[in-house]
Amino acid sequence: MNNINEIKNSQLCFGCGTCNVVCNKDAITMQYDNIGRLMPILDEAKCVNCGLCSKICPSLDQKRIQLPDAEDHFVGHVINTYIGKATDERIFRNSQSGGMVTAALKYLFDTGKINAAIVCKVIDEIEYTPKAMLITQVSELYDSQRSSYVPVDMVSAIKGADQYKSIAVVGTGCNIQGFSALKDFGKNYGDKIKYTLGLICDRTLCKTATDVLYAGFFKDKKKRIVWRDKSSGYREAQLKIKTDDGMLKTLPRWKRFALKDPFTNPRCRICFDKLNTHADIVFGDPWGMSDVDWKNGMSLVLTRTSIGDAIIKDMLEMGFADLHSAPLSEVIKGQHIEKRKQDLSIALSLYKKQGWLMPSYADKFGFASGDTKLPKLIMRFVHDASLTKLEIIDKNIKMLHRESWRKTCLYRTAVRILKFIKRIVKQ
């Protein structure tokens, strides 16, 4: 493979931007396609087919560095497990969970361990606009809080970091894999990237999913989605659309969940790295865990390296965080890792059947069959990706209208009654 196109055409690209960074001819740009995947677009007039982009691609992983050397590849090495929150009240109140990612970055800046960080920031626009940003001050952290839930080429931001010697990077598993791949590349990337802060990621919805949610609300106004507004409680956090001039719309959560399958990139279906096994520290939501403040929110924290473990212990000692130990077994159960293993093998089986390129770890996990829903979802996505953006939006808005009746109180009551009858019959 002499360029990135075959990887892209095999549904193997997750849009991290690593190929964009290493291309010496500036032949690659990252753009959203009609369904909202972030994809590398190749300028064939500039490309010299050197093959560097495919060699560095963490998704194809020709160097076989991505699979963790651990007993359970899905879990990786874990030194300590915590749940808790940031002690800085401004950070905590502005967070979706416990604010621990921002607290960790503030600690790294305040202690002089870094002079730059790569984070994601959502720009309030008429169209939802997330961007990878290189920041150099604590004051810039607050605007980058909260997740974007949209694919962002985080690795691309390293291109503007030549003058910085100590950088922390934040990203999902695929982003951190991209940063890891760069460490063996030139330009001293390995020396610059001192700390990797990983995010737990079940999947990243395509950007067009947000266009579906936006449709019909505050047309031609600058706005943003608040994916998880904690004002009504952390467990029952609401999805809201806010405009610059104070207009507000609360959307039922089922709409977001209904859009998950139609807008899940097939590459997410074959990802083993939900728990971000290559990061120094991993942050996420403590779903399924005990002793959680479900009213105000908390963060799950996993330390994976001695560097990451030392950071968290230092943060505790210096008062940046309020954490307590938690069992790793609850994390594995709460994050549905066993289900993830089954689905990955089923999805890999479809990749093999279609003759698409496979990730280097495919043989480690095997190929399974038996679930007809998952292959259909993947192929439906591939079909939908060939439609125009407007056709995709219209199709999914109609789908939401069809599903809306199922979310009524009458429907939920009927389901509860039927489940109750089913339990009685079983007894």
mmCIF file of N, CA and C in Angstrom, residues 16 59 69 71 341 353 362 369 381:
data_model
loop_
_atom_site.group_PDB
_atom_site.id
_atom_site.type_symbol
_atom_site.label_atom_id
_atom_site.label_comp_id
_atom_site.label_asym_id
_atom_site.label_seq_id
_atom_site.Cartn_x
_atom_site.Cartn_y
_atom_site.Cartn_z
ATOM 1 N N CYS A 16 -7.843 9.664 13.126
ATOM 2 C CA CYS A 16 -7.003 10.229 14.190
ATOM 3 C C CYS A 16 -6.108 11.360 13.710
ATOM 4 N N SER A 59 -4.249 2.265 12.893
ATOM 5 C CA SER A 59 -5.354 1.335 12.691
ATOM 6 C C SER A 59 -4.880 0.068 11.992
ATOM 7 N N ASP A 69 0.576 -5.724 25.869
ATOM 8 C CA ASP A 69 1.160 -6.982 26.332
ATOM 9 C C ASP A 69 0.610 -7.275 27.722
ATOM 10 N N GLU A 71 -2.478 -9.850 30.052
ATOM 11 C CA GLU A 71 -3.267 -11.083 30.043
ATOM 12 C C GLU A 71 -4.602 -10.874 29.351
ATOM 13 N N LYS A 341 -16.074 -7.954 23.670
ATOM 14 C CA LYS A 341 -15.282 -9.020 23.063
ATOM 15 C C LYS A 341 -16.107 -9.804 22.049
ATOM 16 N N LYS A 353 -15.217 -11.430 5.594
ATOM 17 C CA LYS A 353 -16.126 -11.829 4.523
ATOM 18 C C LYS A 353 -16.133 -10.815 3.385
ATOM 19 N N ALA A 362 -6.380 -8.956 14.508
ATOM 20 C CA ALA A 362 -7.588 -9.721 14.170
ATOM 21 C C ALA A 362 -7.487 -11.185 14.579
ATOM 22 N N SER A 369 -19.756 -15.800 14.655
ATOM 23 C CA SER A 369 -21.011 -15.531 13.956
ATOM 24 C C SER A 369 -22.150 -15.778 14.931
ATOM 25 N N PHE A 381 -24.668 1.106 7.404
ATOM 26 C CA PHE A 381 -23.844 2.313 7.516
ATOM 27 C C PHE A 381 -23.092 2.549 6.207
#
